[in-house]
């Protein structure tokens, strides 16, 4: 009881700073851009919790004549009951986007507008439903997310938290792929398999990894913690921790350049020519 009373006495920003920042952004939009007032009220200001607002925003984007937004929202409510960590993971993803994306200036922006963020959150709901045995609904969410966000993640794939998916367009992830915590992934990245055998066949991405635009990682191989994969690379062999790989096929060309490349977001790769 004392803990409950203490929580009520604290300002929202102290109890749930991400949700507090989103609410503040919504009120600001409603005041300054009346044309968007209905959007921010229905998506944010009419909700008591971050989780409720997130399910509403996603379901409104994913709703279709085949399956209504209301039915999708009901499925997402079930997913929240199955996996109580969805909300915390989504908050970590939003905070990562705000911290690492220089084009993101307010917490409300990924929540309302960024399809990379929205695609990852849709996957989190789909993954929970997959684990709960609602595989057809999970696959339907994958299909709709592919259509709406241009991001195609198999619902069985496993993601950590603190994921920043920049732009998102063309991101493809296979069934047995695993992505660790605090990774940053650019557009056009594929985490794919090799062959068609029904087995563990997709990449395992460590923590703190930065994957550049258009990179392709194939097969059941590991990309070590805090590694950096240069844009346009094709990775077919395991990548050690804390190195940079580049090329087709990708080779180790040096150290990662910093302790956690995913946080720094430095995509400039210096290749030294022989004799230079």
mmCIF file of C-alpha atoms in Angstrom:
data_model
loop_
_atom_site.group_PDB
_atom_site.id
_atom_site.type_symbol
_atom_site.label_atom_id
_atom_site.label_comp_id
_atom_site.label_asym_id
_atom_site.label_seq_id
_atom_site.Cartn_x
_atom_site.Cartn_y
_atom_site.Cartn_z
ATOM 1 C CA UNK A 1 0.000 0.000 0.000
ATOM 2 C CA UNK A 2 2.836 2.405 0.819
ATOM 3 C CA UNK A 3 4.449 1.695 -2.561
ATOM 4 C CA UNK A 4 1.152 2.330 -4.354
ATOM 5 C CA UNK A 5 0.648 5.627 -2.516
ATOM 6 C CA UNK A 6 4.232 6.654 -3.273
ATOM 7 C CA UNK A 7 3.743 5.969 -6.984
ATOM 8 C CA UNK A 8 0.592 8.112 -7.015
ATOM 9 C CA UNK A 9 2.426 10.950 -5.270
ATOM 10 C CA UNK A 10 5.266 11.050 -7.789
ATOM 11 C CA UNK A 11 4.962 12.962 -11.066
ATOM 12 C CA UNK A 12 4.297 10.812 -14.121
ATOM 13 C CA UNK A 13 7.735 11.655 -15.544
ATOM 14 C CA UNK A 14 9.354 9.968 -12.555
ATOM 15 C CA UNK A 15 7.152 6.855 -12.657
ATOM 16 C CA UNK A 16 7.040 6.380 -16.431
ATOM 17 C CA UNK A 17 9.225 8.976 -18.171
ATOM 18 C CA UNK A 18 8.674 7.606 -21.688
ATOM 19 C CA UNK A 19 4.888 7.707 -21.395
ATOM 20 C CA UNK A 20 5.079 11.118 -19.749
ATOM 21 C CA UNK A 21 7.142 12.494 -22.628
ATOM 22 C CA UNK A 22 4.714 11.042 -25.181
ATOM 23 C CA UNK A 23 1.739 12.604 -23.406
ATOM 24 C CA UNK A 24 3.486 15.978 -23.293
ATOM 25 C CA UNK A 25 4.248 15.725 -27.005
ATOM 26 C CA UNK A 26 0.639 14.819 -27.775
ATOM 27 C CA UNK A 27 -0.706 17.820 -25.885
ATOM 28 C CA UNK A 28 1.732 20.062 -27.719
ATOM 29 C CA UNK A 29 0.650 18.704 -31.119
ATOM 30 C CA UNK A 30 -3.037 19.091 -30.251
ATOM 31 C CA UNK A 31 -2.457 22.737 -29.340
ATOM 32 C CA UNK A 32 -0.247 23.656 -32.285
ATOM 33 C CA UNK A 33 -1.665 21.465 -35.086
ATOM 34 C CA UNK A 34 -5.449 21.203 -34.748
ATOM 35 C CA UNK A 35 -5.689 19.055 -37.870
ATOM 36 C CA UNK A 36 -3.890 16.295 -35.938
ATOM 37 C CA UNK A 37 -5.860 16.693 -32.707
ATOM 38 C CA UNK A 38 -8.124 13.722 -33.419
ATOM 39 C CA UNK A 39 -5.064 11.548 -34.124
ATOM 40 C CA UNK A 40 -3.295 12.387 -30.882
ATOM 41 C CA UNK A 41 -6.454 12.084 -28.772
ATOM 42 C CA UNK A 42 -7.490 8.718 -30.217
ATOM 43 C CA UNK A 43 -3.935 7.351 -30.263
ATOM 44 C CA UNK A 44 -2.565 8.779 -27.000
ATOM 45 C CA UNK A 45 -4.531 11.203 -24.864
ATOM 46 C CA UNK A 46 -7.585 8.963 -24.500
ATOM 47 C CA UNK A 47 -5.444 6.158 -23.044
ATOM 48 C CA UNK A 48 -4.263 5.632 -19.488
ATOM 49 C CA UNK A 49 -1.183 3.568 -20.265
ATOM 50 C CA UNK A 50 1.613 3.353 -22.783
ATOM 51 C CA UNK A 51 0.676 -0.242 -23.582
ATOM 52 C CA UNK A 52 -2.953 0.603 -24.356
ATOM 53 C CA UNK A 53 -1.953 3.494 -26.580
ATOM 54 C CA UNK A 54 0.661 1.394 -28.396
ATOM 55 C CA UNK A 55 -1.812 -1.402 -29.151
ATOM 56 C CA UNK A 56 -4.317 1.176 -30.403
ATOM 57 C CA UNK A 57 -1.834 2.966 -32.653
ATOM 58 C CA UNK A 58 -0.552 -0.256 -34.197
ATOM 59 C CA UNK A 59 -3.979 -1.796 -34.675
ATOM 60 C CA UNK A 60 -5.269 1.324 -36.400
ATOM 61 C CA UNK A 61 -2.341 1.165 -38.817
ATOM 62 C CA UNK A 62 -2.700 -2.578 -39.399
ATOM 63 C CA UNK A 63 -6.473 -2.842 -39.529
ATOM 64 C CA UNK A 64 -7.948 -4.065 -42.803
ATOM 65 C CA UNK A 65 -11.260 -5.267 -44.190
ATOM 66 C CA UNK A 66 -9.997 -8.826 -43.663
ATOM 67 C CA UNK A 67 -9.380 -8.290 -39.931
ATOM 68 C CA UNK A 68 -10.591 -5.122 -38.233
ATOM 69 C CA UNK A 69 -8.517 -2.887 -36.003
ATOM 70 C CA UNK A 70 -10.729 -3.888 -33.063
ATOM 71 C CA UNK A 71 -9.941 -7.587 -33.517
ATOM 72 C CA UNK A 72 -6.233 -6.851 -33.851
ATOM 73 C CA UNK A 73 -6.398 -4.747 -30.684
ATOM 74 C CA UNK A 74 -8.035 -7.647 -28.835
ATOM 75 C CA UNK A 75 -5.257 -9.979 -29.988
ATOM 76 C CA UNK A 76 -2.636 -7.486 -28.837
ATOM 77 C CA UNK A 77 -4.319 -7.253 -25.436
ATOM 78 C CA UNK A 78 -3.965 -11.035 -25.171
ATOM 79 C CA UNK A 79 -0.314 -10.755 -26.169
ATOM 80 C CA UNK A 80 0.276 -8.264 -23.351
ATOM 81 C CA UNK A 81 -1.198 -10.813 -20.956
ATOM 82 C CA UNK A 82 1.143 -13.484 -22.284
ATOM 83 C CA UNK A 83 4.294 -11.351 -22.283
ATOM 84 C CA UNK A 84 4.357 -8.590 -19.699
ATOM 85 C CA UNK A 85 7.750 -7.419 -20.997
ATOM 86 C CA UNK A 86 6.383 -6.045 -24.288
ATOM 87 C CA UNK A 87 5.793 -2.616 -22.785
ATOM 88 C CA UNK A 88 9.235 -2.374 -21.199
ATOM 89 C CA UNK A 89 10.925 -3.554 -24.389
ATOM 90 C CA UNK A 90 8.974 -1.044 -26.478
ATOM 91 C CA UNK A 91 9.970 1.765 -24.121
ATOM 92 C CA UNK A 92 13.619 0.710 -24.473
ATOM 93 C CA UNK A 93 13.271 0.700 -28.274
ATOM 94 C CA UNK A 94 11.742 4.168 -28.237
ATOM 95 C CA UNK A 95 14.457 5.506 -25.935
ATOM 96 C CA UNK A 96 17.112 3.973 -28.210
ATOM 97 C CA UNK A 97 15.580 5.643 -31.253
ATOM 98 C CA UNK A 98 15.423 9.010 -29.509
ATOM 99 C CA UNK A 99 19.045 8.677 -28.382
ATOM 100 C CA UNK A 100 20.596 7.394 -31.623
ATOM 101 C CA UNK A 101 18.559 8.913 -34.479
ATOM 102 C CA UNK A 102 19.570 12.550 -35.065
ATOM 103 C CA UNK A 103 16.318 13.079 -36.990
ATOM 104 C CA UNK A 104 14.274 12.186 -33.902
ATOM 105 C CA UNK A 105 13.757 15.065 -31.491
ATOM 106 C CA UNK A 106 10.725 14.054 -29.386
ATOM 107 C CA UNK A 107 9.560 10.777 -27.873
ATOM 108 C CA UNK A 108 6.225 11.075 -29.649
ATOM 109 C CA UNK A 109 7.775 10.953 -33.115
ATOM 110 C CA UNK A 110 8.669 7.232 -33.277
ATOM 111 C CA UNK A 111 5.407 6.377 -31.532
ATOM 112 C CA UNK A 112 3.229 8.178 -34.075
ATOM 113 C CA UNK A 113 5.243 8.245 -37.278
ATOM 114 C CA UNK A 114 8.326 5.994 -37.510
ATOM 115 C CA UNK A 115 7.536 2.739 -39.261
ATOM 116 C CA UNK A 116 10.776 1.122 -38.149
ATOM 117 C CA UNK A 117 9.747 1.504 -34.518
ATOM 118 C CA UNK A 118 6.171 0.477 -35.252
ATOM 119 C CA UNK A 119 7.288 -2.599 -37.190
ATOM 120 C CA UNK A 120 9.460 -3.850 -34.327
ATOM 121 C CA UNK A 121 6.585 -3.382 -31.875
ATOM 122 C CA UNK A 122 4.200 -5.236 -34.177
ATOM 123 C CA UNK A 123 6.699 -8.079 -34.207
ATOM 124 C CA UNK A 124 6.819 -8.115 -30.417
ATOM 125 C CA UNK A 125 3.053 -8.651 -30.283
ATOM 126 C CA UNK A 126 3.202 -11.252 -33.055
ATOM 127 C CA UNK A 127 6.023 -13.120 -31.300
ATOM 128 C CA UNK A 128 4.012 -13.314 -28.072
ATOM 129 C CA UNK A 129 0.977 -14.629 -29.955
ATOM 130 C CA UNK A 130 3.203 -17.157 -31.747
ATOM 131 C CA UNK A 131 4.420 -18.446 -28.409
ATOM 132 C CA UNK A 132 0.843 -18.610 -27.099
ATOM 133 C CA UNK A 133 -0.218 -20.871 -29.949
ATOM 134 C CA UNK A 134 -2.068 -18.234 -32.000
ATOM 135 C CA UNK A 135 0.210 -18.805 -34.945
ATOM 136 C CA UNK A 136 -2.221 -17.783 -37.659
ATOM 137 C CA UNK A 137 -2.874 -14.411 -36.016
ATOM 138 C CA UNK A 138 0.889 -13.980 -35.597
ATOM 139 C CA UNK A 139 1.443 -14.741 -39.274
ATOM 140 C CA UNK A 140 -1.358 -12.359 -40.207
ATOM 141 C CA UNK A 141 0.336 -9.555 -38.262
ATOM 142 C CA UNK A 142 3.600 -10.368 -40.038
ATOM 143 C CA UNK A 143 1.824 -10.179 -43.394
ATOM 144 C CA UNK A 144 0.120 -6.878 -42.616
ATOM 145 C CA UNK A 145 3.324 -5.367 -41.206
ATOM 146 C CA UNK A 146 5.085 -6.333 -44.426
ATOM 147 C CA UNK A 147 2.414 -4.530 -46.436
ATOM 148 C CA UNK A 148 2.121 -1.461 -44.233
ATOM 149 C CA UNK A 149 5.707 -0.963 -43.012
ATOM 150 C CA UNK A 150 7.714 -2.835 -45.700
ATOM 151 C CA UNK A 151 9.319 -4.838 -42.890
ATOM 152 C CA UNK A 152 9.033 -8.633 -42.925
ATOM 153 C CA UNK A 153 9.959 -10.374 -39.659
ATOM 154 C CA UNK A 154 8.958 -13.973 -39.054
ATOM 155 C CA UNK A 155 7.025 -14.057 -35.766
ATOM 156 C CA UNK A 156 9.253 -16.837 -34.405
ATOM 157 C CA UNK A 157 12.393 -14.659 -34.604
ATOM 158 C CA UNK A 158 13.691 -13.433 -31.249
ATOM 159 C CA UNK A 159 14.583 -9.812 -30.496
ATOM 160 C CA UNK A 160 16.162 -8.239 -27.458
ATOM 161 C CA UNK A 161 15.374 -4.731 -26.267
ATOM 162 C CA UNK A 162 16.788 -1.322 -27.104
ATOM 163 C CA UNK A 163 16.485 -1.969 -30.847
ATOM 164 C CA UNK A 164 16.726 0.970 -33.229
ATOM 165 C CA UNK A 165 15.459 0.102 -36.705
ATOM 166 C CA UNK A 166 16.180 3.184 -38.799
ATOM 167 C CA UNK A 167 13.652 3.728 -41.619
ATOM 168 C CA UNK A 168 12.950 0.008 -41.700
ATOM 169 C CA UNK A 169 12.146 -0.360 -45.386
ATOM 170 C CA UNK A 170 13.299 -3.712 -46.736
ATOM 171 C CA UNK A 171 14.265 -5.257 -43.386
ATOM 172 C CA UNK A 172 13.785 -9.046 -43.663
ATOM 173 C CA UNK A 173 14.310 -11.525 -40.820
ATOM 174 C CA UNK A 174 13.990 -15.300 -40.966
ATOM 175 C CA UNK A 175 12.334 -17.720 -38.575
ATOM 176 C CA UNK A 176 15.301 -18.833 -36.471
ATOM 177 C CA UNK A 177 17.130 -15.505 -36.337
ATOM 178 C CA UNK A 178 18.046 -13.941 -32.994
ATOM 179 C CA UNK A 179 18.875 -10.258 -32.418
ATOM 180 C CA UNK A 180 20.445 -9.241 -29.103
ATOM 181 C CA UNK A 181 19.966 -6.145 -26.972
ATOM 182 C CA UNK A 182 20.838 -2.570 -27.962
ATOM 183 C CA UNK A 183 21.375 -3.176 -31.688
ATOM 184 C CA UNK A 184 21.015 -0.561 -34.430
ATOM 185 C CA UNK A 185 19.919 -1.755 -37.859
ATOM 186 C CA UNK A 186 19.557 0.319 -41.006
ATOM 187 C CA UNK A 187 17.177 -0.126 -43.926
ATOM 188 C CA UNK A 188 17.453 -2.937 -46.459
ATOM 189 C CA UNK A 189 19.104 -5.420 -44.087
ATOM 190 C CA UNK A 190 18.474 -9.168 -44.510
ATOM 191 C CA UNK A 191 19.013 -11.764 -41.802
ATOM 192 C CA UNK A 192 18.461 -14.774 -44.029
ATOM 193 C CA UNK A 193 18.960 -18.499 -44.219
ATOM 194 C CA UNK A 194 20.721 -20.818 -46.592
ATOM 195 C CA UNK A 195 18.992 -23.839 -48.080
ATOM 196 C CA UNK A 196 15.463 -24.955 -47.306
ATOM 197 C CA UNK A 197 15.990 -27.526 -44.565
ATOM 198 C CA UNK A 198 13.727 -27.012 -41.546
ATOM 199 C CA UNK A 199 16.455 -26.330 -39.018
ATOM 200 C CA UNK A 200 18.284 -23.560 -37.181
ATOM 201 C CA UNK A 201 19.417 -21.683 -40.282
ATOM 202 C CA UNK A 202 19.441 -17.946 -39.578
ATOM 203 C CA UNK A 203 21.930 -15.498 -38.036
ATOM 204 C CA UNK A 204 22.466 -14.825 -34.353
ATOM 205 C CA UNK A 205 23.240 -11.139 -33.807
ATOM 206 C CA UNK A 206 24.975 -10.235 -30.543
ATOM 207 C CA UNK A 207 24.441 -7.237 -28.271
ATOM 208 C CA UNK A 208 25.380 -3.708 -29.318
ATOM 209 C CA UNK A 209 25.829 -4.574 -33.006
ATOM 210 C CA UNK A 210 25.531 -1.969 -35.773
ATOM 211 C CA UNK A 211 24.385 -3.270 -39.184
ATOM 212 C CA UNK A 212 24.659 -0.836 -42.081
ATOM 213 C CA UNK A 213 22.167 -0.250 -44.873
ATOM 214 C CA UNK A 214 21.714 -3.067 -47.364
ATOM 215 C CA UNK A 215 23.875 -5.556 -45.479
ATOM 216 C CA UNK A 216 23.018 -9.243 -45.868
ATOM 217 C CA UNK A 217 23.843 -11.822 -43.194
ATOM 218 C CA UNK A 218 23.213 -15.421 -44.254
ATOM 219 C CA UNK A 219 23.108 -18.707 -42.415
ATOM 220 C CA UNK A 220 23.313 -19.919 -38.842
ATOM 221 C CA UNK A 221 26.329 -17.795 -37.984
ATOM 222 C CA UNK A 222 27.119 -15.507 -35.081
ATOM 223 C CA UNK A 223 27.852 -11.798 -35.300
ATOM 224 C CA UNK A 224 29.709 -11.080 -32.069
ATOM 225 C CA UNK A 225 28.849 -8.463 -29.477
ATOM 226 C CA UNK A 226 29.586 -4.859 -30.429
ATOM 227 C CA UNK A 227 30.628 -5.735 -33.990
ATOM 228 C CA UNK A 228 30.026 -3.434 -36.942
ATOM 229 C CA UNK A 229 28.800 -4.650 -40.338
ATOM 230 C CA UNK A 230 29.462 -2.126 -43.101
ATOM 231 C CA UNK A 231 26.734 -1.082 -45.502
ATOM 232 C CA UNK A 232 26.297 -3.368 -48.494
ATOM 233 C CA UNK A 233 28.301 -6.229 -47.013
ATOM 234 C CA UNK A 234 27.415 -9.895 -47.504
ATOM 235 C CA UNK A 235 28.303 -11.837 -44.366
ATOM 236 C CA UNK A 236 28.536 -15.629 -44.710
ATOM 237 C CA UNK A 237 31.064 -16.446 -41.963
ATOM 238 C CA UNK A 238 30.993 -15.797 -38.203
ATOM 239 C CA UNK A 239 32.038 -12.315 -37.106
ATOM 240 C CA UNK A 240 34.181 -11.978 -33.958
ATOM 241 C CA UNK A 241 33.162 -9.479 -31.274
ATOM 242 C CA UNK A 242 34.234 -5.820 -31.525
ATOM 243 C CA UNK A 243 35.455 -5.834 -35.137
ATOM 244 C CA UNK A 244 34.331 -4.217 -38.379
ATOM 245 C CA UNK A 245 33.554 -6.391 -41.382
ATOM 246 C CA UNK A 246 33.030 -5.126 -44.912
ATOM 247 C CA UNK A 247 32.878 -6.368 -48.475
ATOM 248 C CA UNK A 248 31.386 -9.134 -50.607
ATOM 249 C CA UNK A 249 32.017 -11.533 -49.046
ATOM 250 C CA UNK A 250 32.629 -9.647 -45.825
ATOM 251 C CA UNK A 251 36.049 -9.767 -44.194
ATOM 252 C CA UNK A 252 37.420 -8.320 -40.982
ATOM 253 C CA UNK A 253 39.029 -4.977 -41.825
ATOM 254 C CA UNK A 254 39.757 -3.682 -38.344
ATOM 255 C CA UNK A 255 38.360 -2.959 -34.921
ATOM 256 C CA UNK A 256 34.785 -1.781 -34.401
ATOM 257 C CA UNK A 257 35.984 1.769 -33.768
ATOM 258 C CA UNK A 258 34.270 2.232 -30.403
ATOM 259 C CA UNK A 259 32.993 0.265 -27.428
ATOM 260 C CA UNK A 260 29.353 0.005 -28.612
ATOM 261 C CA UNK A 261 28.940 0.781 -32.333
ATOM 262 C CA UNK A 262 25.141 0.609 -32.115
ATOM 263 C CA UNK A 263 25.134 3.612 -29.794
ATOM 264 C CA UNK A 264 27.607 5.714 -31.757
ATOM 265 C CA UNK A 265 26.077 5.042 -35.200
ATOM 266 C CA UNK A 266 29.332 5.697 -37.072
ATOM 267 C CA UNK A 267 29.008 4.108 -40.526
ATOM 268 C CA UNK A 268 32.235 5.472 -41.987
ATOM 269 C CA UNK A 269 34.536 2.530 -42.699
ATOM 270 C CA UNK A 270 38.153 3.283 -43.555
ATOM 271 C CA UNK A 271 39.760 0.670 -45.803
ATOM 272 C CA UNK A 272 43.520 1.014 -46.174
ATOM 273 C CA UNK A 273 44.834 0.025 -49.589
ATOM 274 C CA UNK A 274 47.993 -2.105 -49.674
ATOM 275 C CA UNK A 275 51.068 0.092 -49.700
ATOM 276 C CA UNK A 276 49.117 3.199 -48.728
#
